[in-house]
PDB file of C-alpha atoms in Angstrom:
ATOM      1  CA  MET A1237     125.794 138.089 161.756  1.00 74.00           C
ATOM      2  CA  VAL A1238     125.797 134.804 163.496  1.00 79.00           C
ATOM      3  CA  ASN A1239     124.222 137.062 166.452  1.00 81.00           C
ATOM      4  CA  GLU A1240     121.216 138.208 164.542  1.00 86.00           C
ATOM      5  CA  ILE A1241     120.515 134.569 163.064  1.00 90.00           C
ATOM      6  CA  LEU A1242     120.780 133.329 166.694  1.00 90.00           C
ATOM      7  CA  PHE A1243     118.157 136.013 167.402  1.00 91.00           C
ATOM      8  CA  TRP A1244     115.441 135.728 164.952  1.00 93.00           C
ATOM      9  CA  LEU A1245     115.816 131.764 165.998  1.00 93.00           C
ATOM     10  CA  LEU A1246     115.516 132.200 169.750  1.00 93.00           C
ATOM     11  CA  ALA A1247     113.201 134.804 169.147  1.00 93.00           C
ATOM     12  CA  ALA A1248     110.569 132.756 167.083  1.00 94.00           C
ATOM     13  CA  PHE A1249     111.143 129.604 169.773  1.00 94.00           C
ATOM     14  CA  ALA A1250     109.952 131.828 172.047  1.00 93.00           C
ATOM     15  CA  LEU A1251     107.123 133.213 170.373  1.00 94.00           C
ATOM     16  CA  LEU A1252     106.385 129.602 169.131  1.00 94.00           C
ATOM     17  CA  GLY A1253     106.783 128.493 172.788  1.00 94.00           C
ATOM     18  CA  GLY A1254     104.168 131.099 174.211  1.00 93.00           C
ATOM     19  CA  ILE A1255     101.430 130.531 171.696  1.00 93.00           C
ATOM     20  CA  GLY A1256     101.776 126.511 172.479  1.00 93.00           C
ATOM     21  CA  LEU A1257     100.932 128.206 176.457  1.00 92.00           C
ATOM     22  CA  ILE A1258      98.398 129.190 175.694  1.00 90.00           C
ATOM     23  CA  THR A1259      96.743 127.142 173.374  1.00 89.00           C
ATOM     24  CA  SER A1260      97.311 123.295 174.674  1.00 88.00           C
ATOM     25  CA  ARG A1261      94.878 121.632 176.329  1.00 85.00           C
ATOM     26  CA  SER A1262      96.710 119.986 179.169  1.00 86.00           C
ATOM     27  CA  PRO A1263      98.277 121.575 181.534  1.00 88.00           C
ATOM     28  CA  ILE A1264     101.504 119.539 181.231  1.00 89.00           C
ATOM     29  CA  TYR A1265     102.376 120.342 177.396  1.00 91.00           C
ATOM     30  CA  CYS A1266     101.539 124.316 178.555  1.00 91.00           C
ATOM     31  CA  VAL A1267     104.421 124.113 181.335  1.00 93.00           C
ATOM     32  CA  LEU A1268     106.637 122.151 178.737  1.00 93.00           C
ATOM     33  CA  TYR A1269     105.739 124.821 176.336  1.00 94.00           C
ATOM     34  CA  ALA A1270     106.437 127.650 179.002  1.00 93.00           C
ATOM     35  CA  ILE A1271     110.252 125.692 179.653  1.00 94.00           C
ATOM     36  CA  VAL A1272     110.680 126.367 176.074  1.00 94.00           C
ATOM     37  CA  SER A1273     109.475 129.826 176.104  1.00 94.00           C
ATOM     38  CA  PHE A1274     112.106 130.912 178.775  1.00 94.00           C
ATOM     39  CA  PHE A1275     114.993 129.032 177.552  1.00 93.00           C
ATOM     40  CA  CYS A1276     114.944 131.172 174.583  1.00 94.00           C
ATOM     41  CA  LEU A1277     114.804 134.044 176.788  1.00 94.00           C
ATOM     42  CA  ALA A1278     117.512 132.748 178.694  1.00 94.00           C
ATOM     43  CA  GLY A1279     119.684 132.468 175.212  1.00 93.00           C
ATOM     44  CA  LEU A1280     117.817 136.106 174.714  1.00 93.00           C
ATOM     45  CA  PHE A1281     119.835 137.401 177.039  1.00 91.00           C
ATOM     46  CA  LEU A1282     123.166 135.656 176.123  1.00 90.00           C
ATOM     47  CA  THR A1283     122.741 137.659 172.860  1.00 89.00           C
ATOM     48  CA  LEU A1284     122.486 141.206 174.537  1.00 88.00           C
ATOM     49  CA  GLY A1285     125.593 140.198 176.795  1.00 85.00           C
ATOM     50  CA  ALA A1286     123.532 139.281 179.704  1.00 86.00           C
ATOM     51  CA  GLU A1287     125.464 136.209 181.119  1.00 88.00           C
ATOM     52  CA  PHE A1288     125.076 136.357 184.798  1.00 89.00           C
ATOM     53  CA  LEU A1289     120.854 136.585 184.340  1.00 90.00           C
ATOM     54  CA  ALA A1290     121.342 133.911 181.376  1.00 92.00           C
ATOM     55  CA  VAL A1291     122.498 131.664 183.633  1.00 92.00           C
ATOM     56  CA  ILE A1292     120.105 132.828 186.527  1.00 91.00           C
ATOM     57  CA  GLN A1293     117.147 132.599 183.782  1.00 92.00           C
ATOM     58  CA  ILE A1294     117.640 128.911 183.215  1.00 93.00           C
ATOM     59  CA  ILE A1295     118.203 127.924 186.888  1.00 92.00           C
ATOM     60  CA  VAL A1296     115.552 129.688 188.359  1.00 90.00           C
ATOM     61  CA  TYR A1297     113.062 129.850 185.809  1.00 87.00           C
ATOM     62  CA  ALA A1298     113.018 127.450 183.294  1.00 87.00           C
ATOM     63  CA  GLY A1299     114.612 124.524 186.243  1.00 88.00           C
ATOM     64  CA  ALA A1300     113.348 125.193 189.838  1.00 90.00           C
ATOM     65  CA  ILE A1301     109.793 127.288 188.803  1.00 91.00           C
ATOM     66  CA  MET A1302     109.098 125.330 186.406  1.00 91.00           C
ATOM     67  CA  VAL A1303     109.960 121.715 188.435  1.00 91.00           C
ATOM     68  CA  LEU A1304     106.971 123.426 190.752  1.00 91.00           C
ATOM     69  CA  PHE A1305     104.611 123.832 188.200  1.00 91.00           C
ATOM     70  CA  LEU A1306     104.476 119.937 187.108  1.00 91.00           C
ATOM     71  CA  PHE A1307     104.736 118.802 190.857  1.00 90.00           C
ATOM     72  CA  VAL A1308     101.547 120.997 191.443  1.00 90.00           C
ATOM     73  CA  ILE A1309     100.116 119.897 188.445  1.00 89.00           C
ATOM     74  CA  MET A1310     100.882 116.002 189.287  1.00 89.00           C
ATOM     75  CA  LEU A1311      99.982 116.441 192.626  1.00 86.00           C
ATOM     76  CA  LEU A1312      96.677 118.082 191.962  1.00 84.00           C
ATOM     77  CA  ASN A1313      95.663 114.839 189.694  1.00 76.00           C
ATOM     78  CA  LEU A1314      93.393 116.898 187.393  1.00 74.00           C
ATOM     79  CA  SER A1315      90.922 114.346 185.532  1.00 70.00           C
ATOM     80  CA  GLU A1316      89.860 114.639 181.672  1.00 66.00           C
ATOM     81  CA  GLU A1317      86.963 117.152 182.281  1.00 63.00           C
ATOM     82  CA  ASP A1318      89.060 119.245 183.693  1.00 62.00           C
ATOM     83  CA  MET A1319      90.631 120.309 180.280  1.00 69.00           C
ATOM     84  CA  GLU A1320      89.140 122.992 178.936  1.00 68.00           C
ATOM     85  CA  ALA A1321      87.024 123.540 175.739  1.00 65.00           C
ATOM     86  CA  ARG A1322      88.665 125.264 172.728  1.00 68.00           C
ATOM     87  CA  ASP A1323      85.585 126.265 171.148  1.00 71.00           C
ATOM     88  CA  MET A1324      85.583 130.101 169.830  1.00 73.00           C
ATOM     89  CA  THR A1325      83.573 132.220 172.686  1.00 81.00           C
ATOM     90  CA  THR A1326      82.399 135.638 171.893  1.00 84.00           C
ATOM     91  CA  GLY A1327      84.668 136.335 175.256  1.00 83.00           C
ATOM     92  CA  ARG A1328      87.748 134.612 173.588  1.00 86.00           C
ATOM     93  CA  ALA A1329      87.367 136.541 170.180  1.00 88.00           C
ATOM     94  CA  PHE A1330      87.013 139.505 171.886  1.00 89.00           C
ATOM     95  CA  ALA A1331      90.343 138.955 174.183  1.00 89.00           C
ATOM     96  CA  TYR A1332      92.599 137.837 171.007  1.00 90.00           C
ATOM     97  CA  ILE A1333      91.547 141.130 169.778  1.00 92.00           C
ATOM     98  CA  LEU A1334      91.942 143.044 172.482  1.00 92.00           C
ATOM     99  CA  GLY A1335      95.373 141.399 172.508  1.00 92.00           C
ATOM    100  CA  LEU A1336      96.481 142.153 168.693  1.00 93.00           C
ATOM    101  CA  VAL A1337      95.318 145.619 169.907  1.00 94.00           C
ATOM    102  CA  PHE A1338      97.654 146.201 172.304  1.00 92.00           C
ATOM    103  CA  LEU A1339     100.420 144.632 170.766  1.00 92.00           C
ATOM    104  CA  ALA A1340      99.851 147.068 167.488  1.00 92.00           C
ATOM    105  CA  GLU A1341      99.873 150.078 170.248  1.00 91.00           C
ATOM    106  CA  LEU A1342     103.261 149.007 171.722  1.00 90.00           C
ATOM    107  CA  LEU A1343     105.057 148.324 168.670  1.00 89.00           C
ATOM    108  CA  TYR A1344     103.766 151.728 167.710  1.00 90.00           C
ATOM    109  CA  ALA A1345     105.016 153.270 170.561  1.00 88.00           C
ATOM    110  CA  PHE A1346     108.150 151.661 170.465  1.00 84.00           C
ATOM    111  CA  GLY A1347     108.937 152.735 166.771  1.00 81.00           C
ATOM    112  CA  SER A1348     108.880 156.566 168.065  1.00 79.00           C
ATOM    113  CA  PHE A1349     112.102 155.374 170.108  1.00 73.00           C
ATOM    114  CA  PRO A1350     114.309 156.445 168.051  1.00 69.00           C
ATOM    115  CA  GLU A1351     112.964 160.192 168.136  1.00 69.00           C
ATOM    116  CA  LEU A1352     113.580 160.119 171.507  1.00 68.00           C
ATOM    117  CA  GLY A1353     117.825 160.833 170.583  1.00 68.00           C
ATOM    118  CA  ILE A1354     118.762 158.727 173.478  1.00 72.00           C
ATOM    119  CA  ALA A1355     122.337 157.603 172.530  1.00 72.00           C
ATOM    120  CA  TYR A1356     123.740 154.464 172.191  1.00 73.00           C
ATOM    121  CA  THR A1357     126.168 153.218 175.068  1.00 72.00           C
ATOM    122  CA  GLY A1358     126.623 149.731 174.672  1.00 66.00           C
ATOM    123  CA  PRO A1359     128.060 147.036 174.362  1.00 71.00           C
ATOM    124  CA  PHE A1360     127.353 145.922 177.658  1.00 74.00           C
ATOM    125  CA  THR A1361     128.414 143.019 179.426  1.00 73.00           C
ATOM    126  CA  GLY A1362     126.333 141.340 182.294  1.00 70.00           C
ATOM    127  CA  LYS A1363     129.549 139.386 183.559  1.00 78.00           C
ATOM    128  CA  VAL A1364     128.827 138.297 186.943  1.00 83.00           C
ATOM    129  CA  GLU A1365     132.261 139.790 188.727  1.00 84.00           C
ATOM    130  CA  PRO A1366     131.125 143.295 188.269  1.00 82.00           C
ATOM    131  CA  LEU A1367     127.376 142.425 189.242  1.00 84.00           C
ATOM    132  CA  GLY A1368     128.157 141.041 192.239  1.00 86.00           C
ATOM    133  CA  GLU A1369     130.624 143.761 193.809  1.00 87.00           C
ATOM    134  CA  GLN A1370     126.945 145.982 193.314  1.00 86.00           C
ATOM    135  CA  LEU A1371     124.870 143.803 194.694  1.00 87.00           C
ATOM    136  CA  LEU A1372     126.605 143.907 197.944  1.00 90.00           C
ATOM    137  CA  THR A1373     127.749 147.655 197.620  1.00 90.00           C
ATOM    138  CA  GLN A1374     124.925 149.924 196.151  1.00 90.00           C
ATOM    139  CA  TYR A1375     121.775 147.247 196.438  1.00 90.00           C
ATOM    140  CA  LEU A1376     122.839 145.728 200.084  1.00 92.00           C
ATOM    141  CA  PHE A1377     119.959 146.428 201.243  1.00 93.00           C
ATOM    142  CA  PRO A1378     117.414 144.969 198.484  1.00 91.00           C
ATOM    143  CA  PHE A1379     119.592 142.242 198.863  1.00 92.00           C
ATOM    144  CA  GLU A1380     119.460 141.620 202.395  1.00 93.00           C
ATOM    145  CA  MET A1381     115.381 142.214 202.263  1.00 93.00           C
ATOM    146  CA  ILE A1382     115.503 139.547 199.360  1.00 93.00           C
ATOM    147  CA  SER A1383     115.824 136.866 202.202  1.00 93.00           C
ATOM    148  CA  VAL A1384     113.249 138.200 204.102  1.00 95.00           C
ATOM    149  CA  VAL A1385     110.820 138.269 201.221  1.00 94.00           C
ATOM    150  CA  LEU A1386     111.924 134.929 200.272  1.00 94.00           C
ATOM    151  CA  LEU A1387     111.708 133.535 203.858  1.00 95.00           C
ATOM    152  CA  ALA A1388     108.042 134.921 204.607  1.00 95.00           C
ATOM    153  CA  ALA A1389     106.766 133.057 201.015  1.00 94.00           C
ATOM    154  CA  LEU A1390     108.278 130.434 202.176  1.00 93.00           C
ATOM    155  CA  MET A1391     106.547 130.045 205.611  1.00 94.00           C
ATOM    156  CA  GLY A1392     103.281 131.408 204.114  1.00 93.00           C
ATOM    157  CA  ALA A1393     103.598 128.684 201.355  1.00 92.00           C
ATOM    158  CA  MET A1394     103.244 125.978 204.268  1.00 91.00           C
ATOM    159  CA  ALA A1395     100.438 127.664 206.170  1.00 92.00           C
ATOM    160  CA  ILE A1396      98.459 128.135 203.279  1.00 89.00           C
ATOM    161  CA  ALA A1397      98.928 125.269 201.732  1.00 86.00           C
ATOM    162  CA  LYS A1398      98.616 122.939 205.160  1.00 85.00           C
ATOM    163  CA  LYS A1399      96.059 120.645 205.603  1.00 80.00           C
ATOM    164  CA  HIS A1400      93.862 122.533 208.367  1.00 74.00           C
ATOM    165  CA  LYS A1401      91.271 120.479 210.946  1.00 67.00           C
ATOM    166  CA  ALA A1402      87.513 120.979 210.111  1.00 58.00           C
TER     167      ALA A1402
ATOM    168  CA  MET B 268     121.670 146.183 162.402  1.00 66.00           C
ATOM    169  CA  ASN B 269     122.259 149.067 163.917  1.00 75.00           C
ATOM    170  CA  PRO B 270     121.511 149.783 168.174  1.00 74.00           C
ATOM    171  CA  GLN B 271     118.331 151.100 167.111  1.00 77.00           C
ATOM    172  CA  GLU B 272     117.092 148.904 165.187  1.00 79.00           C
ATOM    173  CA  HIS B 273     118.657 145.771 167.152  1.00 81.00           C
ATOM    174  CA  LEU B 274     116.990 147.303 170.995  1.00 85.00           C
ATOM    175  CA  TYR B 275     114.022 147.772 168.596  1.00 87.00           C
ATOM    176  CA  TYR B 276     113.369 144.144 167.705  1.00 90.00           C
ATOM    177  CA  TYR B 277     114.047 143.435 171.484  1.00 91.00           C
ATOM    178  CA  LEU B 278     111.551 145.278 172.490  1.00 91.00           C
ATOM    179  CA  ALA B 279     109.010 143.998 169.964  1.00 92.00           C
ATOM    180  CA  VAL B 280     109.784 140.280 170.851  1.00 93.00           C
ATOM    181  CA  SER B 281     109.320 140.995 174.321  1.00 94.00           C
ATOM    182  CA  ALA B 282     105.762 142.732 173.244  1.00 94.00           C
ATOM    183  CA  ALA B 283     104.439 139.740 171.429  1.00 94.00           C
ATOM    184  CA  LEU B 284     105.270 137.434 174.830  1.00 94.00           C
ATOM    185  CA  PHE B 285     103.648 140.273 177.013  1.00 94.00           C
ATOM    186  CA  MET B 286     100.566 139.947 174.428  1.00 94.00           C
ATOM    187  CA  LEU B 287     100.645 136.419 174.518  1.00 94.00           C
ATOM    188  CA  GLY B 288     100.310 136.091 178.062  1.00 94.00           C
ATOM    189  CA  MET B 289      97.758 138.542 178.771  1.00 93.00           C
ATOM    190  CA  VAL B 290      95.741 136.819 176.009  1.00 93.00           C
ATOM    191  CA  GLY B 291      96.503 133.780 177.911  1.00 92.00           C
ATOM    192  CA  VAL B 292      94.926 135.111 181.183  1.00 92.00           C
ATOM    193  CA  LEU B 293      91.590 136.188 179.514  1.00 91.00           C
ATOM    194  CA  ILE B 294      90.830 133.374 177.748  1.00 90.00           C
ATOM    195  CA  ARG B 295      92.172 130.202 180.239  1.00 87.00           C
ATOM    196  CA  ARG B 296      89.977 129.080 182.991  1.00 85.00           C
ATOM    197  CA  ASN B 297      92.552 126.773 184.350  1.00 87.00           C
ATOM    198  CA  ALA B 298      94.171 128.729 187.794  1.00 89.00           C
ATOM    199  CA  ILE B 299      97.537 126.874 186.729  1.00 90.00           C
ATOM    200  CA  ILE B 300      98.024 128.359 183.306  1.00 91.00           C
ATOM    201  CA  VAL B 301      96.694 131.518 184.399  1.00 92.00           C
ATOM    202  CA  PHE B 302      99.485 131.644 186.706  1.00 92.00           C
ATOM    203  CA  LEU B 303     101.881 130.510 184.131  1.00 93.00           C
ATOM    204  CA  CYS B 304     100.968 133.175 181.798  1.00 94.00           C
ATOM    205  CA  ILE B 305     101.524 135.415 184.690  1.00 94.00           C
ATOM    206  CA  GLU B 306     105.004 134.547 184.807  1.00 93.00           C
ATOM    207  CA  LEU B 307     105.661 134.468 180.981  1.00 94.00           C
ATOM    208  CA  MET B 308     104.183 138.157 181.345  1.00 94.00           C
ATOM    209  CA  LEU B 309     107.079 138.950 183.989  1.00 94.00           C
ATOM    210  CA  ASN B 310     109.575 137.275 181.779  1.00 94.00           C
ATOM    211  CA  ALA B 311     108.684 139.445 178.651  1.00 94.00           C
ATOM    212  CA  VAL B 312     109.201 142.322 180.942  1.00 94.00           C
ATOM    213  CA  ASN B 313     112.431 141.072 182.432  1.00 94.00           C
ATOM    214  CA  LEU B 314     113.286 140.680 178.456  1.00 93.00           C
ATOM    215  CA  SER B 315     112.623 144.884 177.879  1.00 92.00           C
ATOM    216  CA  LEU B 316     114.501 145.498 181.008  1.00 93.00           C
ATOM    217  CA  VAL B 317     117.754 143.453 179.856  1.00 91.00           C
ATOM    218  CA  ALA B 318     117.270 144.892 176.438  1.00 90.00           C
ATOM    219  CA  PHE B 319     117.597 148.771 177.733  1.00 88.00           C
ATOM    220  CA  SER B 320     120.025 147.611 180.623  1.00 88.00           C
ATOM    221  CA  SER B 321     122.056 146.579 177.597  1.00 87.00           C
ATOM    222  CA  TYR B 322     121.446 149.111 175.136  1.00 86.00           C
ATOM    223  CA  LEU B 323     122.518 152.097 177.603  1.00 85.00           C
ATOM    224  CA  ASN B 324     125.334 149.788 179.459  1.00 83.00           C
ATOM    225  CA  ASP B 325     123.618 150.356 182.752  1.00 81.00           C
ATOM    226  CA  PRO B 326     123.837 147.427 184.937  1.00 83.00           C
ATOM    227  CA  THR B 327     120.644 148.826 186.926  1.00 86.00           C
ATOM    228  CA  GLY B 328     118.128 147.080 184.780  1.00 86.00           C
ATOM    229  CA  THR B 329     119.996 143.530 185.181  1.00 89.00           C
ATOM    230  CA  MET B 330     120.266 144.377 188.834  1.00 90.00           C
ATOM    231  CA  LEU B 331     116.113 144.985 188.752  1.00 92.00           C
ATOM    232  CA  VAL B 332     115.607 142.046 186.648  1.00 92.00           C
ATOM    233  CA  PHE B 333     117.296 139.906 189.604  1.00 91.00           C
ATOM    234  CA  PHE B 334     115.121 141.467 192.372  1.00 92.00           C
ATOM    235  CA  VAL B 335     112.030 140.757 189.740  1.00 93.00           C
ATOM    236  CA  MET B 336     113.079 136.869 189.403  1.00 92.00           C
ATOM    237  CA  CYS B 337     113.481 137.287 193.103  1.00 92.00           C
ATOM    238  CA  VAL B 338     110.272 138.254 193.504  1.00 93.00           C
ATOM    239  CA  ALA B 339     108.509 136.041 191.120  1.00 92.00           C
ATOM    240  CA  ALA B 340     110.058 132.674 192.520  1.00 92.00           C
ATOM    241  CA  ALA B 341     108.235 134.234 195.962  1.00 93.00           C
ATOM    242  CA  GLU B 342     105.099 134.797 194.538  1.00 93.00           C
ATOM    243  CA  ALA B 343     105.052 131.596 192.224  1.00 92.00           C
ATOM    244  CA  VAL B 344     105.833 129.635 195.265  1.00 93.00           C
ATOM    245  CA  VAL B 345     102.766 131.516 197.038  1.00 94.00           C
ATOM    246  CA  GLY B 346     100.164 131.028 194.309  1.00 93.00           C
ATOM    247  CA  LEU B 347     100.699 127.421 194.250  1.00 92.00           C
ATOM    248  CA  ALA B 348     100.376 126.912 197.506  1.00 92.00           C
ATOM    249  CA  ILE B 349      96.951 128.738 197.185  1.00 91.00           C
ATOM    250  CA  ILE B 350      96.206 126.757 194.211  1.00 90.00           C
ATOM    251  CA  ILE B 351      96.098 123.428 196.136  1.00 90.00           C
ATOM    252  CA  ALA B 352      94.263 125.523 198.636  1.00 89.00           C
ATOM    253  CA  MET B 353      91.712 125.946 196.531  1.00 87.00           C
ATOM    254  CA  PHE B 354      91.457 121.992 194.800  1.00 87.00           C
ATOM    255  CA  ARG B 355      90.994 121.317 198.155  1.00 86.00           C
ATOM    256  CA  ASN B 356      88.061 123.081 199.105  1.00 83.00           C
ATOM    257  CA  ARG B 357      86.543 123.266 195.156  1.00 80.00           C
ATOM    258  CA  GLU B 358      88.018 119.720 194.423  1.00 80.00           C
ATOM    259  CA  SER B 359      88.766 122.144 190.991  1.00 80.00           C
ATOM    260  CA  VAL B 360      91.363 124.519 189.877  1.00 82.00           C
ATOM    261  CA  ASN B 361      88.648 126.170 187.181  1.00 83.00           C
ATOM    262  CA  ILE B 362      88.425 129.862 187.931  1.00 81.00           C
ATOM    263  CA  SER B 363      84.853 129.841 186.863  1.00 80.00           C
ATOM    264  CA  ASP B 364      84.460 127.445 189.430  1.00 79.00           C
ATOM    265  CA  ILE B 365      85.654 129.935 192.730  1.00 78.00           C
ATOM    266  CA  ASN B 366      83.372 133.226 192.039  1.00 76.00           C
ATOM    267  CA  ILE B 367      82.394 133.936 195.887  1.00 75.00           C
ATOM    268  CA  PHE B 368      83.898 137.517 195.241  1.00 71.00           C
ATOM    269  CA  LYS B 369      82.148 137.663 192.023  1.00 66.00           C
ATOM    270  CA  TRP B 370      78.727 139.536 193.022  1.00 58.00           C
TER     271      TRP B 370
END
């Protein structure tokens, strides 16, 4: 019961954060709304029993990536004229309609899931111990490759953002 | 709630978040916000992966989410570097101004 109330609260705030993200004019507010949304997603992971991912979600997404976004926005020092107008153009109205149609389609598709008869085999515990063991046995190769990806991203980002002499 | 309904609600939230991210990409013109919306879509997909992982009691989905998060971090760094480079060249992050590839 507590879990249910928690789910509805977290889901509502995650969606409100998403709505704020796509509607507020200032980029800083957009990032703050995104942080709300990502925190609520971490809570949803907890209600699903994925404790490890909830912690990683807060550290990596709500922490590191969003701080990076805030840094970049402050670094770029955008002026008032960079804020967007919010008038309803045909393109925007079309985008909203497309979004609603897409959502209806997805919900309809998910509604047919019980008919597939895939059995429930939970409950699930995403504790650190079994996941860490799997990471260093079955998923050892991708785990090592991820470090290469991160190193490449690091060097690539420095090369791209560096000031080039014209 | 029985487990199936439970899964359905999580998938519905995931779909709604994905939809919000998609609409955001379509309606916003600020490159940073478009990029944030892409992150939101990645997170929405992560939620559905974790929901299935929990439903099937299979850690594979959780591992996949772990790797998606790592790649998303790398992608965020490179994407923001590109936005900084773009701002240096054009003094703008409005994607309507960056249209060399348009024609």
